[in-house]
Structure formats: C-alpha cells, structure tokens
Amino acid sequence: MKKYTYTEKKDTRSGFGAGLLELGKNNPNVVALCADLTGSLKMGDFAKAFPERFFQVGIAEANMMGIAAGMTIGGKIPFTGTFANFSTARVFDQIRQSIAYSGKNVKICASHSGLTLGEDGATHQTLEDIGMMKMLPGMTVINTCDFNQTKAATLAIAEWEGPVYLRFGRPKVPNFTPENQKFEIGKAVVLNEGSDVSIFATGHLVWEAIQAGERLAEEGISAEIINIHTIKPLDEAAILESVAKTKCVVSAEEHSRLGGLGDSIAQVLMKHNPVPMEYVAVNDTFGESGKPDELLKKYGLDTDNIVEAAKRVLKRKM
Amino acid sequence: MAQIQELENIATQVRRDILRMVHHVQSGHPGGSLGCADFMTALYFEVMKHTPQPFDMDGKDQDLFFLSNGHISPVFYSVLARSGYFPIEELATFRKINSRLQGHPTTHEGLPGVRVASGSLGQGLSVAIGAAQTKKMNNDKRFVFSLHGDGEIEEGQIWEAAMYAAHHKVDNLIATIDYNNKQIDGDVDEVMNLGDIEAKWRAFGWDVMRMNGNNMQEVVTGLNDAKERANKGKPIMIIMDTIMGKGVDFMENDHHWHGVAPNDEQLEKALAQLPETLGDYPL
C-alpha cells in the first residue's frame, strides 16, 4: 500500500477560497456572488481584492442563481457561493431552468456538504445534492477531497465551458494531494494499485478509503483505491479497468446511498461488468448534530465501515 | 403620426400570428400574448437597438430583452420572426415535435433571439438584472428590458430581485409588468391581491412609471421616457395596464382565454377583426 502523508489538516472550503482569489488575479471574467456567507465560503479575500467583481446577494439564493445566469450573457464566469443545501435543494428549479436548461456557464460552489459540517444538524446537512445535480442534463458534478485538490478544481472549472456543481466542506481534513496539481475534470485518480478489491471514493471519504486500504493491507488484502472527484461525467474507463482486475467494488461517499456516486458506478457495472458491490453511504435517513468524526462513525462512513464493506464484498466474490 | 400607424399595423399582424399559431396546434396562451402585442411591437420595431442577424448571445452594444412570463411565447416568437431573427415560416412549427419554437421559450433548441429559458415563473427578473450588471462591468451603455406577468409577481424570487436591483443600483434595467389583472384562476385581485402595486415597487426603491400598454403612442413615449430616466441610480419599473385578449372582442377581459385555443369558428371570427397587414405566414 502506497504511503500517504500530510503536514497539516486544512478545510476544503479554504481551498476554494484560495482558488477563487487566484482566478480573480488571472481571469478578469471571473465574478463571484455570495448569499451572506462570505466568511463561511472563504470568499472574503476575493471580495476584498476585487470589490467590483464581487456581488453580495443577501439571503436570497434563488435570486443569486438567476443573477449568475444573467451575468454569463456578456461573457462573465460567475461563481456562486453558499452552503450545499442552499446551493441545490433550495434553488433546484432556478438551476434547472435558468442555468442548466439555458446552458449557462455558472459555477455553483457549495460548502458544508454532507454530514461533516457537524453541529448545525440535519437542516444544513444535505445528503441529496449529488443526486439532484447529476440528474440535470449538462451539469458537471465534482466533489473534492482536500485543500489542494479543491483549489485545483476551482481553477479548472473556470476553464470548463458549461454549468458545474463543485462540492466541498467545512471540517479540516488531511491535505495530502500535491500542491499545484493539475485537475482534470472527469479523470479519476488512482491512489493505490491493488488486485483484490476496488474502492471508489469521493470527497472527504477519500482519506478514509486510504486509511482503510492501509488496514486491509495489514490483513493481506490488496485494495485498489481510486479518487472519483468527478461524479459526472464519470470516468467509466477507469472504473471498468480497475474492476476487470479486482472483480468487486466498494463505493464510498458522504451522501445518501440513493442517487449518489454508488448508483452511478452501479449503472456502469450493470451494463458492462456486473460484479459484487457494497455501498458506504448514508442510509435513507437525515443526519443530526455532532462532531464530524462521531457522525461519520454513527452513519457508517468511517474507515471501519469501508474495511468491513471491503471484507463483505470479498466474501461475495468467492 | 405615420410611424405609429406603421407600428399599429405590425401589431395587428402579430395578433393574427398569435391566433393562427395557437389555433393550429390547439394549444398555447393567446390572452396575455394579445394584450402585450403593442408593447412587444414597440420594443422590437422602434425602441430597442438590436441586431437580429447574426444573433449574438452576448448582445454586446445591443439592447437586450428577457421574457419572464414565458407562456406568452406566441407574441415573442411573432416579433422575433417579423423583425428578422428567424424565418417567418417557422411560426408554423410552434409547439410541434422537433421545433425550435417550444411551448415556452428556450435557448436549448438554438432559436435566435432567446437568451434564457422561461416558463417556470418568477426567474426572469433576476436574469435580466444579472445581464444588466454585466453590461455595466463591460462598460456597455445599452439597456436591458424585461417583461413579467402581474400574477407572476406573486413569486417570492421577484421580490428578492426587486430588493437586490435597488441595492446595487441596477439603473440600466427597464422592467415592465403586464397588468391585465388576470391570471389562470381569475382576477389577480381575487386570487392574490397585489394591493398598491406602484407603491410596493416604489417602496423597494424603484423608479415607477405607469402606462397604457394598448395605446401604441403611449407605449412608445413611455418606453422612450423610461430610457431617459435610466442611469440615475434606480432600476425602472413600468406598470403597464393592458387588456387580456386585446383586439378580439370576445376574448377581451376574459381570463378563460389565458391558455385556451380558439376553435375554427372562433378563429375566423377573430381574424375578421384583424386585417392582414404584412401577409400571413403559410400553413
């Protein structure tokens, strides 16, 4: 098992903020809108450096999505910022009609996704956003795993024509991917080559998957670990290539088991290479208040759960 | 006023187009379309500076128009075709399979002249504001126009947008509400009373005007006046009094014509009241 280390833990939302600031310097067409969460989204540096390109919308997310759609007419590249729940569920129809169906070049940037925002509880813990966004024709859906990757993704989506949903989060997590990496939209990243089981993880659970891989290695199980940062368009070739070797799959995501990464992978397997598969995802339930680690454990998303899922699926393969 | 007479002639043909389009597929929204025919004709044939061909989505150095109440697509399609955005013959494909003229306007099928999809109500004002702000950022001095239904302003997003446009001084935006006091379920006053509509927009910080939307002279004067009042720190809202079904006596002021197509006999009766001025498109 390849060894992954990190020097510090950082929040993915700060990676977004750093990327946005860099975009401000390098791309005059980038504009940013925020619905009264400038601090939470780490958009303050951009707002301070480029006040003429930063638009405070107030607590009015529906309006924000429409304004962003309109701003693309004339060549701007708007980045909207609010929590994941208010970036999707609250404004689904605005995104659907004014952005996706209208084919507008808006980048919907969403912090506090999944359970790990913690103590605020279920009103803010959206576990349905990947599903909603991936169902929209033409929408690109990205869920990054650490600070460096989120920064790289933020830079990459400005160059990508079309609407994008960029999902990241609140807690400080190991920053283990390379600094100044090139982010390739739609291209899975193989973190560890293995032969017994494929673990496809996204977002914060990529680090949990790496830890699970180490534990499995100690028990003599060779896990292939792949970071699926882009859920749509899905890197089907990478998935099938891995599965051809391992012949069983674990998916891991901080999202409902209904409609997320697991379902996208299952569709690919069903069509091309049906093999046993286990989901590490939230069961059909809402979240609750708690510390991020406590929540990952209680809702079945931590390292232990990935290890157990891998062992279960290996048994099914026999 | 030869020019006004000319515009009125165009509006009459636009009304024929609306009725023939809706009748042909027995589907669509004639009432609001007829009521806004004068306004839309004035905009596209007199007031706006725009270049139909080649169509430029970004509309640099052009006035832009956004139809927020997308269900009155027949009037939109008619003025777009008649002003040169696409062949007039294409009006015959309205609401049919494989057509660019969808039931509600969309960019998705690539119809020139449409810059955003609309139909789900309440979204167009935000889009128009965003486009207006981009014009400012691009130092583009042209205007952004938008049209909204009176029932549509029951949507909450409209008021989010109203607050925002005043706060950010989006004063290159000229929005209009088609105030015919009719929505699907009946009179707007009865379905959801809008109260003092002028006072509401004024209280939100807009420069509010009022005009009769079925008097061509008044519409042209009003829209030109709005352009004069622009760029003075406030977004502009025109409350436009219209008559639903205007131009067809048995349709006027009757909310049942919101989304109902005339039958053969009714079409004949209606067209008899609207002389063919520019030539009908072939069916």
Coordinates of C-alpha atoms in Angstrom, one line a residue:
Chain A
M1 CA 0.0 0.0 0.0
K2 CA 1.4 3.3 -1.1
K3 CA 2.0 5.6 1.9
Y4 CA 0.2 8.9 2.0
T5 CA 1.3 11.6 4.5
Y6 CA 0.3 15.2 5.2
T7 CA 1.8 18.1 7.0
E8 CA -1.4 19.7 8.1
K9 CA -5.1 19.4 8.1
K10 CA -7.0 22.1 6.1
D11 CA -10.6 22.7 5.2
T12 CA -11.6 22.1 1.5
R13 CA -13.6 25.4 1.6
S14 CA -10.4 27.3 2.1
G15 CA -9.0 25.6 -1.0
F16 CA -12.0 27.1 -2.8
G17 CA -11.3 30.5 -1.4
A18 CA -7.6 30.3 -2.4
G19 CA -8.5 29.2 -5.9
L20 CA -11.1 31.9 -6.3
L21 CA -8.5 34.6 -5.3
E22 CA -6.1 33.2 -7.8
L23 CA -8.7 33.2 -10.5
G24 CA -9.5 36.8 -9.7
K25 CA -5.9 37.7 -10.4
N26 CA -5.7 35.7 -13.6
N27 CA -9.1 35.8 -15.2
P28 CA -10.9 39.2 -15.5
N29 CA -14.1 37.5 -16.5
V30 CA -14.5 35.6 -13.2
V31 CA -17.1 37.2 -10.9
A32 CA -18.3 36.0 -7.5
L33 CA -21.7 36.1 -5.8
C34 CA -22.4 35.2 -2.2
A35 CA -25.6 34.9 -0.2
D36 CA -24.5 36.2 3.1
L37 CA -21.9 33.5 3.8
T38 CA -18.7 35.2 2.7
G39 CA -16.8 34.1 5.7
S40 CA -18.1 30.5 5.7
L41 CA -17.3 30.2 2.0
K42 CA -13.9 31.8 2.4
M43 CA -14.7 34.3 -0.3
G44 CA -13.6 37.3 1.7
D45 CA -10.2 37.6 0.1
F46 CA -11.7 37.7 -3.4
A47 CA -14.3 40.3 -2.2
K48 CA -11.6 42.5 -0.7
A49 CA -9.2 42.2 -3.7
F50 CA -11.9 42.6 -6.4
P51 CA -14.8 44.5 -4.9
E52 CA -16.1 45.5 -8.4
R53 CA -16.4 41.8 -9.3
F54 CA -17.9 40.6 -6.0
F55 CA -21.7 40.7 -5.5
Q56 CA -23.3 40.4 -2.1
V57 CA -26.8 39.0 -2.7
G58 CA -28.1 38.8 0.8
I59 CA -30.1 35.8 2.0
A60 CA -31.7 35.2 -1.4
E61 CA -30.3 32.2 -3.1
A62 CA -32.9 31.9 -5.8
N63 CA -32.2 35.4 -6.9
M64 CA -28.4 34.6 -6.8
M65 CA -28.8 31.7 -9.2
G66 CA -30.8 33.9 -11.6
I67 CA -28.4 36.8 -11.4
A68 CA -25.5 34.4 -12.1
A69 CA -27.3 33.0 -15.1
G70 CA -27.8 36.6 -16.4
M71 CA -24.3 37.6 -15.8
T72 CA -23.0 35.0 -18.2
I73 CA -24.7 36.9 -21.0
G74 CA -21.8 39.2 -22.0
G75 CA -19.1 36.8 -21.1
K76 CA -18.7 36.7 -17.3
I77 CA -18.0 33.5 -15.5
P78 CA -20.0 33.7 -12.2
F79 CA -19.1 31.6 -9.1
T80 CA -21.9 31.4 -6.6
G81 CA -21.2 30.6 -3.0
T82 CA -23.4 29.3 -0.3
F83 CA -23.9 26.1 1.7
A84 CA -24.6 22.9 -0.3
N85 CA -28.2 22.7 0.8
F86 CA -29.0 26.2 -0.2
S87 CA -27.0 25.7 -3.4
T88 CA -29.2 22.9 -4.6
A89 CA -32.4 21.8 -2.9
R90 CA -33.5 25.4 -2.2
V91 CA -32.9 26.6 -5.7
F92 CA -33.3 23.4 -7.8
D93 CA -35.8 24.9 -10.2
Q94 CA -33.8 28.1 -10.7
I95 CA -30.7 26.0 -11.5
R96 CA -32.8 23.7 -13.7
Q97 CA -34.4 26.4 -15.9
S98 CA -32.2 29.4 -15.8
I99 CA -28.8 27.6 -15.7
A100 CA -28.9 24.0 -16.8
Y101 CA -31.7 24.1 -19.4
S102 CA -30.4 27.5 -20.6
G103 CA -26.9 26.2 -20.8
K104 CA -25.3 29.0 -18.8
N105 CA -21.7 29.0 -17.7
V106 CA -22.3 29.2 -14.0
K107 CA -20.1 27.6 -11.3
I108 CA -22.2 26.6 -8.3
C109 CA -19.8 26.3 -5.4
A110 CA -21.1 24.6 -2.3
S111 CA -19.6 24.3 1.1
H112 CA -20.8 22.5 4.2
S113 CA -21.8 19.4 2.2
G114 CA -22.6 16.1 3.7
L115 CA -22.7 15.3 7.4
T116 CA -19.3 16.7 8.4
L117 CA -20.4 20.3 8.9
G118 CA -21.3 18.9 12.2
E119 CA -23.2 20.6 15.0
D120 CA -25.6 22.6 12.8
G121 CA -27.5 19.3 12.2
A122 CA -29.8 17.9 9.6
T123 CA -31.3 21.2 8.3
H124 CA -27.9 22.0 6.9
Q125 CA -26.6 18.5 6.2
T126 CA -27.7 17.9 2.6
L127 CA -27.2 14.2 1.6
E128 CA -29.2 14.6 -1.6
D129 CA -27.3 17.2 -3.6
I130 CA -25.1 15.0 -5.8
G131 CA -28.2 13.2 -6.9
M132 CA -30.1 16.3 -7.7
M133 CA -27.3 17.9 -9.6
K134 CA -26.2 14.8 -11.5
M135 CA -29.8 14.4 -12.8
L136 CA -29.6 17.7 -14.6
P137 CA -28.6 17.3 -18.2
G138 CA -25.3 19.1 -19.0
M139 CA -24.3 19.6 -15.3
T140 CA -20.8 18.6 -14.3
V141 CA -20.6 17.4 -10.7
I142 CA -17.3 17.5 -8.7
N143 CA -16.6 16.5 -5.1
T144 CA -13.1 17.2 -4.0
C145 CA -11.1 15.5 -1.2
D146 CA -8.7 18.1 0.3
F147 CA -7.5 21.7 0.2
N148 CA -5.0 21.3 -2.6
Q149 CA -7.5 19.4 -4.8
T150 CA -10.3 21.9 -4.2
K151 CA -8.1 24.8 -5.1
A152 CA -7.0 23.0 -8.3
A153 CA -10.6 22.1 -9.2
T154 CA -11.7 25.8 -8.6
L155 CA -9.1 26.9 -11.2
A156 CA -10.1 24.1 -13.6
I157 CA -13.8 24.8 -13.7
A158 CA -13.2 28.4 -14.8
E159 CA -11.7 26.9 -18.0
W160 CA -14.6 24.4 -18.5
E161 CA -17.5 25.6 -20.6
G162 CA -20.9 24.9 -19.0
P163 CA -22.5 24.7 -15.6
V164 CA -20.6 23.0 -12.8
Y165 CA -21.5 21.9 -9.3
L166 CA -18.4 22.0 -7.1
R167 CA -19.0 20.3 -3.7
F168 CA -16.7 20.7 -0.7
G169 CA -16.9 21.1 3.0
R170 CA -16.3 22.6 6.4
P171 CA -14.0 20.4 8.5
K172 CA -10.3 20.4 8.5
V173 CA -9.1 17.2 6.8
P174 CA -5.6 15.9 5.8
N175 CA -4.2 17.8 2.9
F176 CA -2.4 15.0 1.2
T177 CA -2.7 15.6 -2.6
P178 CA 0.1 17.5 -4.4
E179 CA 0.2 21.3 -4.3
N180 CA -0.3 22.9 -7.7
Q181 CA -1.6 19.7 -9.1
K182 CA -3.4 19.8 -12.5
F183 CA -7.0 19.0 -12.0
E184 CA -8.5 17.0 -14.9
I185 CA -12.3 17.1 -14.9
G186 CA -13.7 13.7 -15.5
K187 CA -10.5 11.8 -14.9
A188 CA -10.3 9.5 -11.9
V189 CA -7.1 9.4 -9.8
V190 CA -5.6 6.0 -8.9
L191 CA -4.2 6.5 -5.4
N192 CA -3.1 2.9 -4.9
E193 CA -2.9 0.0 -7.3
G194 CA -4.4 -3.2 -5.9
S195 CA -5.8 -6.6 -7.0
D196 CA -8.4 -7.8 -4.6
V197 CA -11.0 -5.1 -4.3
S198 CA -11.6 -1.7 -5.9
I199 CA -12.5 1.2 -3.6
F200 CA -14.0 4.1 -5.4
A201 CA -14.3 7.1 -3.0
T202 CA -15.2 10.8 -3.4
G203 CA -14.8 13.9 -1.2
H204 CA -13.9 13.6 2.4
L205 CA -14.2 9.8 2.3
V206 CA -11.1 9.5 0.0
W207 CA -8.9 9.9 3.1
E208 CA -11.0 7.3 5.0
A209 CA -10.5 5.0 2.0
I210 CA -6.7 5.4 2.1
Q211 CA -6.8 4.6 5.8
A212 CA -9.0 1.6 5.1
G213 CA -6.5 0.5 2.4
E214 CA -3.7 0.5 5.0
R215 CA -5.7 -1.6 7.4
L216 CA -6.7 -4.1 4.7
A217 CA -3.0 -4.3 3.6
E218 CA -2.1 -5.3 7.1
E219 CA -4.5 -8.2 6.8
G220 CA -3.1 -9.2 3.4
I221 CA -5.8 -7.7 1.3
S222 CA -4.7 -5.6 -1.7
A223 CA -7.1 -2.7 -2.3
E224 CA -7.1 -0.5 -5.4
I225 CA -8.1 3.0 -4.2
I226 CA -9.4 5.4 -6.7
N227 CA -10.4 9.0 -6.1
I228 CA -13.5 9.7 -8.2
H229 CA -13.5 13.5 -7.8
T230 CA -15.8 14.0 -10.8
I231 CA -19.1 12.2 -10.4
K232 CA -20.4 13.5 -13.7
P233 CA -19.0 12.9 -16.3
L234 CA -17.9 9.7 -14.7
D235 CA -14.6 8.1 -15.7
E236 CA -16.2 4.8 -16.7
A237 CA -13.0 3.6 -18.4
A238 CA -11.0 3.9 -15.1
I239 CA -13.8 2.1 -13.2
L240 CA -14.0 -0.8 -15.7
E241 CA -10.3 -1.1 -15.9
S242 CA -10.0 -1.5 -12.2
V243 CA -12.9 -3.8 -11.9
A244 CA -11.6 -6.1 -14.6
K245 CA -8.7 -6.7 -12.3
T246 CA -10.4 -6.8 -8.8
K247 CA -13.8 -8.1 -9.7
C248 CA -15.5 -6.5 -6.7
V249 CA -16.3 -2.9 -5.7
V250 CA -16.8 -0.7 -2.7
S251 CA -18.1 2.9 -3.2
A252 CA -17.7 5.5 -0.5
E253 CA -19.4 8.9 -0.3
E254 CA -20.7 11.4 2.2
H255 CA -24.1 11.3 0.6
S256 CA -27.3 9.3 0.6
R257 CA -27.0 5.8 -0.8
L258 CA -29.9 6.8 -3.1
G259 CA -28.7 8.7 -6.2
G260 CA -25.1 9.3 -5.4
L261 CA -21.7 8.1 -6.6
G262 CA -22.6 4.5 -5.8
D263 CA -25.6 4.5 -8.0
S264 CA -23.6 6.0 -10.9
I265 CA -21.0 3.3 -10.5
A266 CA -23.6 0.5 -10.2
Q267 CA -25.1 1.6 -13.6
V268 CA -21.7 1.3 -15.3
L269 CA -21.2 -2.2 -13.7
M270 CA -24.7 -3.4 -14.6
K271 CA -24.2 -2.5 -18.2
H272 CA -20.6 -3.7 -18.7
N273 CA -19.3 -5.9 -16.0
P274 CA -21.7 -6.9 -13.2
V275 CA -19.7 -7.7 -10.1
P276 CA -20.5 -7.7 -6.4
M277 CA -20.6 -4.2 -4.9
E278 CA -21.1 -2.6 -1.5
Y279 CA -22.1 0.9 -0.7
V280 CA -20.5 3.0 2.0
A281 CA -23.1 5.8 2.1
V282 CA -25.8 7.2 4.4
N283 CA -28.9 5.0 4.6
D284 CA -32.2 6.6 3.7
T285 CA -32.2 8.9 6.7
F286 CA -31.5 12.5 7.8
G287 CA -28.4 13.5 9.8
E288 CA -28.1 15.1 13.2
S289 CA -25.9 17.3 15.3
G290 CA -22.5 16.0 16.4
K291 CA -18.8 16.2 15.8
P292 CA -17.7 15.2 12.2
D293 CA -15.9 12.1 13.4
E294 CA -18.8 11.0 15.6
L295 CA -21.2 11.5 12.6
L296 CA -19.0 9.5 10.2
K297 CA -19.0 6.7 12.7
K298 CA -22.6 6.7 13.6
Y299 CA -23.8 7.0 10.0
G300 CA -21.5 4.3 8.7
L301 CA -19.0 6.3 6.7
D302 CA -15.7 6.0 8.5
T303 CA -12.6 3.8 8.0
D304 CA -14.0 0.9 9.9
N305 CA -17.1 0.8 7.7
I306 CA -15.0 0.9 4.5
V307 CA -12.9 -2.0 5.8
E308 CA -16.0 -4.0 6.7
A309 CA -17.6 -3.3 3.3
A310 CA -14.4 -4.5 1.6
K311 CA -14.4 -7.7 3.5
R312 CA -18.1 -8.3 2.9
V313 CA -17.7 -7.8 -0.9
L314 CA -14.7 -10.0 -1.0
K315 CA -16.7 -12.8 0.5
R316 CA -19.4 -12.3 -2.1
K317 CA -16.8 -12.6 -4.8
M318 CA -15.6 -16.0 -3.6
Chain B
M1 CA -48.1 60.0 -37.0
A2 CA -47.3 57.7 -39.8
Q3 CA -44.8 55.9 -37.7
I4 CA -47.3 55.0 -35.0
Q5 CA -49.7 53.8 -37.7
E6 CA -47.0 51.6 -39.1
L7 CA -46.3 50.1 -35.7
E8 CA -50.0 49.5 -35.2
N9 CA -50.2 47.7 -38.5
I10 CA -47.3 45.4 -37.4
A11 CA -49.1 44.8 -34.0
T12 CA -52.2 43.8 -35.9
Q13 CA -50.3 41.2 -37.9
V14 CA -48.6 40.0 -34.7
R15 CA -52.1 39.4 -33.3
R16 CA -53.0 37.4 -36.4
D17 CA -49.8 35.4 -35.9
I18 CA -50.6 34.7 -32.3
L19 CA -54.2 33.4 -33.1
R20 CA -53.1 31.3 -36.0
M21 CA -50.2 29.7 -34.1
V22 CA -52.3 28.8 -31.1
H23 CA -55.2 27.7 -33.3
H24 CA -53.1 25.5 -35.5
V25 CA -51.8 23.3 -32.6
Q26 CA -54.9 23.9 -30.4
S27 CA -52.5 24.7 -27.6
G28 CA -50.9 27.8 -26.2
H29 CA -51.6 31.1 -24.5
P30 CA -53.5 33.7 -26.6
G31 CA -54.8 36.0 -23.9
G32 CA -51.7 37.6 -22.5
S33 CA -50.0 37.4 -25.9
L34 CA -52.7 39.6 -27.5
G35 CA -52.5 42.0 -24.6
C36 CA -48.8 42.5 -25.0
A37 CA -48.7 42.7 -28.8
D38 CA -48.4 46.5 -28.8
F39 CA -45.7 46.6 -26.2
M40 CA -43.6 43.9 -27.9
T41 CA -44.0 45.5 -31.3
A42 CA -42.9 48.9 -30.0
L43 CA -39.9 47.3 -28.3
Y44 CA -38.7 45.3 -31.3
F45 CA -39.6 47.7 -34.1
E46 CA -39.0 51.1 -32.5
V47 CA -37.4 51.3 -29.1
M48 CA -34.6 48.7 -28.9
K49 CA -31.3 48.9 -30.7
H50 CA -30.7 45.3 -31.7
T51 CA -29.2 43.2 -34.4
P52 CA -31.3 40.1 -35.4
Q53 CA -28.6 38.6 -37.6
P54 CA -26.2 37.2 -36.9
F55 CA -27.7 36.6 -33.5
D56 CA -25.1 37.2 -30.7
M57 CA -26.0 35.6 -27.4
D58 CA -23.8 38.2 -25.6
G59 CA -25.6 41.0 -27.2
K60 CA -22.7 43.4 -27.0
D61 CA -23.7 47.0 -27.6
Q62 CA -27.3 45.9 -28.1
D63 CA -30.4 46.3 -26.0
L64 CA -31.5 43.0 -24.5
F65 CA -35.0 41.7 -23.8
F66 CA -36.0 39.0 -21.4
L67 CA -39.4 37.4 -21.4
S68 CA -40.0 36.2 -17.8
N69 CA -43.6 35.2 -18.3
G70 CA -42.6 32.6 -20.9
H71 CA -46.1 31.3 -21.6
I72 CA -46.8 34.3 -23.8
S73 CA -44.3 32.8 -26.2
P74 CA -46.6 33.3 -29.3
V75 CA -46.2 37.1 -29.2
F76 CA -42.4 36.8 -28.5
Y77 CA -41.9 34.4 -31.5
S78 CA -44.0 36.6 -33.8
V79 CA -42.0 39.7 -33.1
L80 CA -38.7 37.8 -33.3
A81 CA -39.6 36.3 -36.7
R82 CA -41.1 39.5 -38.0
S83 CA -38.0 41.5 -37.0
G84 CA -35.7 39.1 -38.7
Y85 CA -34.3 36.7 -36.1
F86 CA -35.6 33.6 -38.0
P87 CA -37.8 32.8 -41.0
I88 CA -41.4 33.8 -40.6
E89 CA -42.5 30.4 -42.0
E90 CA -41.1 28.8 -38.9
L91 CA -44.0 30.1 -36.9
A92 CA -45.9 27.2 -38.4
T93 CA -43.9 24.8 -36.2
F94 CA -45.0 26.4 -32.9
R95 CA -45.3 23.7 -30.2
K96 CA -44.8 20.8 -32.7
I97 CA -42.3 18.0 -32.4
N98 CA -38.8 18.8 -33.4
S99 CA -39.5 22.6 -33.4
R100 CA -37.2 25.4 -32.2
L101 CA -40.4 27.1 -31.1
Q102 CA -41.1 25.3 -27.9
G103 CA -44.2 25.8 -25.8
H104 CA -42.1 28.1 -23.6
P105 CA -39.1 29.9 -24.9
T106 CA -35.7 28.2 -24.6
T107 CA -32.1 28.5 -25.7
H108 CA -31.9 24.8 -25.7
E109 CA -33.1 24.4 -29.3
G110 CA -31.0 27.3 -30.5
L111 CA -33.7 29.7 -31.5
P112 CA -32.1 33.0 -32.3
G113 CA -33.4 35.9 -30.1
V114 CA -33.9 33.8 -27.0
R115 CA -31.3 34.3 -24.3
V116 CA -32.7 32.3 -21.4
A117 CA -35.4 29.7 -20.9
S118 CA -38.5 30.9 -19.1
G119 CA -41.8 29.3 -18.2
S120 CA -41.3 28.5 -14.6
L121 CA -42.4 31.9 -13.3
G122 CA -40.5 34.5 -11.2
Q123 CA -37.0 33.8 -12.6
G124 CA -36.6 36.3 -15.4
L125 CA -36.1 39.5 -13.3
S126 CA -33.0 38.0 -11.7
V127 CA -31.6 37.0 -15.1
A128 CA -32.3 40.5 -16.5
I129 CA -30.6 42.1 -13.5
G130 CA -27.5 39.9 -14.0
A131 CA -27.3 40.7 -17.7
A132 CA -27.6 44.4 -16.8
Q133 CA -24.8 44.2 -14.3
T134 CA -22.6 42.5 -16.9
K135 CA -23.3 45.4 -19.3
K136 CA -22.1 47.8 -16.6
M137 CA -19.0 45.7 -16.0
N138 CA -18.3 45.6 -19.7
N139 CA -18.9 49.4 -20.0
D140 CA -21.7 48.6 -22.5
K141 CA -24.1 51.6 -22.4
R142 CA -27.2 49.8 -23.8
F143 CA -30.3 48.8 -21.8
V144 CA -31.9 45.6 -20.6
F145 CA -35.6 45.3 -20.8
S146 CA -37.8 42.6 -19.2
L147 CA -41.5 41.7 -19.1
H148 CA -43.3 40.0 -16.3
G149 CA -46.9 38.9 -15.7
D150 CA -48.9 40.5 -12.9
G151 CA -49.7 37.1 -11.4
E152 CA -46.0 36.3 -11.7
I153 CA -45.0 38.8 -9.1
E154 CA -46.7 36.6 -6.6
E155 CA -43.5 34.6 -6.8
G156 CA -41.1 35.4 -3.9
Q157 CA -38.0 35.5 -6.1
I158 CA -39.4 38.6 -7.8
W159 CA -39.1 40.5 -4.5
E160 CA -35.6 39.1 -3.8
A161 CA -34.7 40.6 -7.2
A162 CA -36.5 43.8 -6.5
M163 CA -34.5 44.4 -3.3
Y164 CA -31.2 43.5 -5.0
A165 CA -31.6 45.7 -8.1
A166 CA -32.3 48.8 -5.9
H167 CA -29.5 48.0 -3.5
H168 CA -27.0 47.5 -6.3
K169 CA -28.4 50.5 -8.3
V170 CA -29.0 48.5 -11.5
D171 CA -30.3 51.6 -13.3
N172 CA -29.8 50.3 -16.8
L173 CA -32.7 47.9 -16.4
I174 CA -36.2 48.7 -17.6
A175 CA -38.7 46.1 -16.3
T176 CA -42.4 46.0 -17.2
I177 CA -45.3 44.3 -15.6
D178 CA -48.2 43.3 -17.8
Y179 CA -51.0 44.5 -15.5
N180 CA -54.1 43.0 -17.1
N181 CA -55.4 41.8 -13.6
K182 CA -55.9 38.3 -14.9
Q183 CA -54.3 35.0 -14.0
I184 CA -55.4 31.4 -14.7
D185 CA -57.8 31.1 -11.7
G186 CA -59.4 34.5 -12.2
D187 CA -58.8 38.2 -11.4
V188 CA -55.5 38.8 -9.8
D189 CA -57.3 40.9 -7.1
E190 CA -59.2 37.8 -6.1
V191 CA -56.5 35.2 -6.5
M192 CA -53.9 37.2 -4.6
N193 CA -54.5 40.9 -4.1
L194 CA -51.4 42.8 -5.2
G195 CA -52.5 45.9 -3.3
D196 CA -51.0 49.2 -4.3
I197 CA -48.6 47.8 -6.9
E198 CA -46.9 51.1 -7.7
A199 CA -46.3 51.8 -4.0
K200 CA -44.8 48.4 -3.5
W201 CA -42.2 48.9 -6.2
R202 CA -41.5 52.5 -5.1
A203 CA -41.0 51.2 -1.5
F204 CA -38.5 48.7 -2.8
G205 CA -36.5 51.6 -4.3
W206 CA -37.5 51.6 -7.9
D207 CA -38.4 54.5 -10.2
V208 CA -42.0 53.5 -11.1
M209 CA -43.9 54.6 -14.2
R210 CA -47.4 53.7 -15.4
M211 CA -48.6 53.5 -19.0
N212 CA -51.5 52.2 -21.1
G213 CA -50.0 49.2 -22.9
N214 CA -52.6 49.1 -25.5
N215 CA -52.1 52.6 -26.9
M216 CA -49.1 52.5 -29.3
Q217 CA -48.3 56.2 -29.0
E218 CA -48.3 55.9 -25.2
V219 CA -46.2 52.7 -25.2
V220 CA -43.5 54.3 -27.5
T221 CA -43.5 57.5 -25.5
G222 CA -43.4 55.6 -22.2
L223 CA -40.5 53.3 -23.2
N224 CA -38.5 56.3 -24.6
D225 CA -39.2 58.2 -21.4
A226 CA -38.0 55.2 -19.4
K227 CA -34.7 55.3 -21.3
E228 CA -34.4 59.0 -20.3
R229 CA -35.0 58.1 -16.7
A230 CA -32.4 55.3 -16.7
N231 CA -28.9 55.7 -15.4
K232 CA -30.0 57.8 -12.5
G233 CA -29.4 55.3 -9.7
K234 CA -32.7 53.4 -9.7
P235 CA -34.0 50.5 -11.7
I236 CA -37.1 51.3 -13.6
M237 CA -40.5 49.5 -13.3
I238 CA -43.3 50.3 -15.7
I239 CA -46.7 49.2 -14.6
M240 CA -48.4 48.6 -17.9
D241 CA -52.2 48.4 -18.0
T242 CA -53.4 46.1 -20.7
I243 CA -56.5 44.2 -21.6
M244 CA -56.1 40.4 -21.8
G245 CA -57.2 39.3 -25.3
K246 CA -56.9 42.8 -26.7
G247 CA -58.0 43.1 -30.3
V248 CA -60.5 40.3 -30.3
D249 CA -63.8 41.4 -28.8
F250 CA -65.0 38.1 -27.4
M251 CA -61.6 37.4 -25.8
E252 CA -61.1 40.8 -24.1
N253 CA -61.0 40.8 -20.3
D254 CA -61.9 37.2 -20.0
H255 CA -59.3 35.1 -18.1
H256 CA -60.6 31.9 -19.7
W257 CA -58.5 32.9 -22.7
H258 CA -55.3 32.7 -20.7
G259 CA -54.4 29.3 -22.1
V260 CA -57.2 28.1 -24.4
A261 CA -57.0 27.9 -28.2
P262 CA -59.8 29.2 -30.4
N263 CA -61.7 26.7 -32.5
D264 CA -62.2 27.1 -36.3
E265 CA -65.2 29.3 -36.0
Q266 CA -63.7 31.4 -33.2
L267 CA -60.5 31.9 -35.3
E268 CA -62.5 33.0 -38.3
K269 CA -64.4 35.5 -36.1
A270 CA -61.2 36.8 -34.5
L271 CA -59.2 37.2 -37.7
A272 CA -62.1 39.1 -39.2
Q273 CA -61.4 41.8 -36.7
L274 CA -57.7 41.9 -37.5
P275 CA -56.9 42.8 -41.2
E276 CA -53.9 41.1 -42.7
T277 CA -51.3 43.9 -42.9
L278 CA -47.9 42.2 -43.6
G279 CA -49.1 38.9 -45.0
D280 CA -49.8 35.7 -43.1
Y281 CA -47.2 33.0 -42.8
P282 CA -48.1 29.9 -44.8
L283 CA -49.6 26.9 -43.1

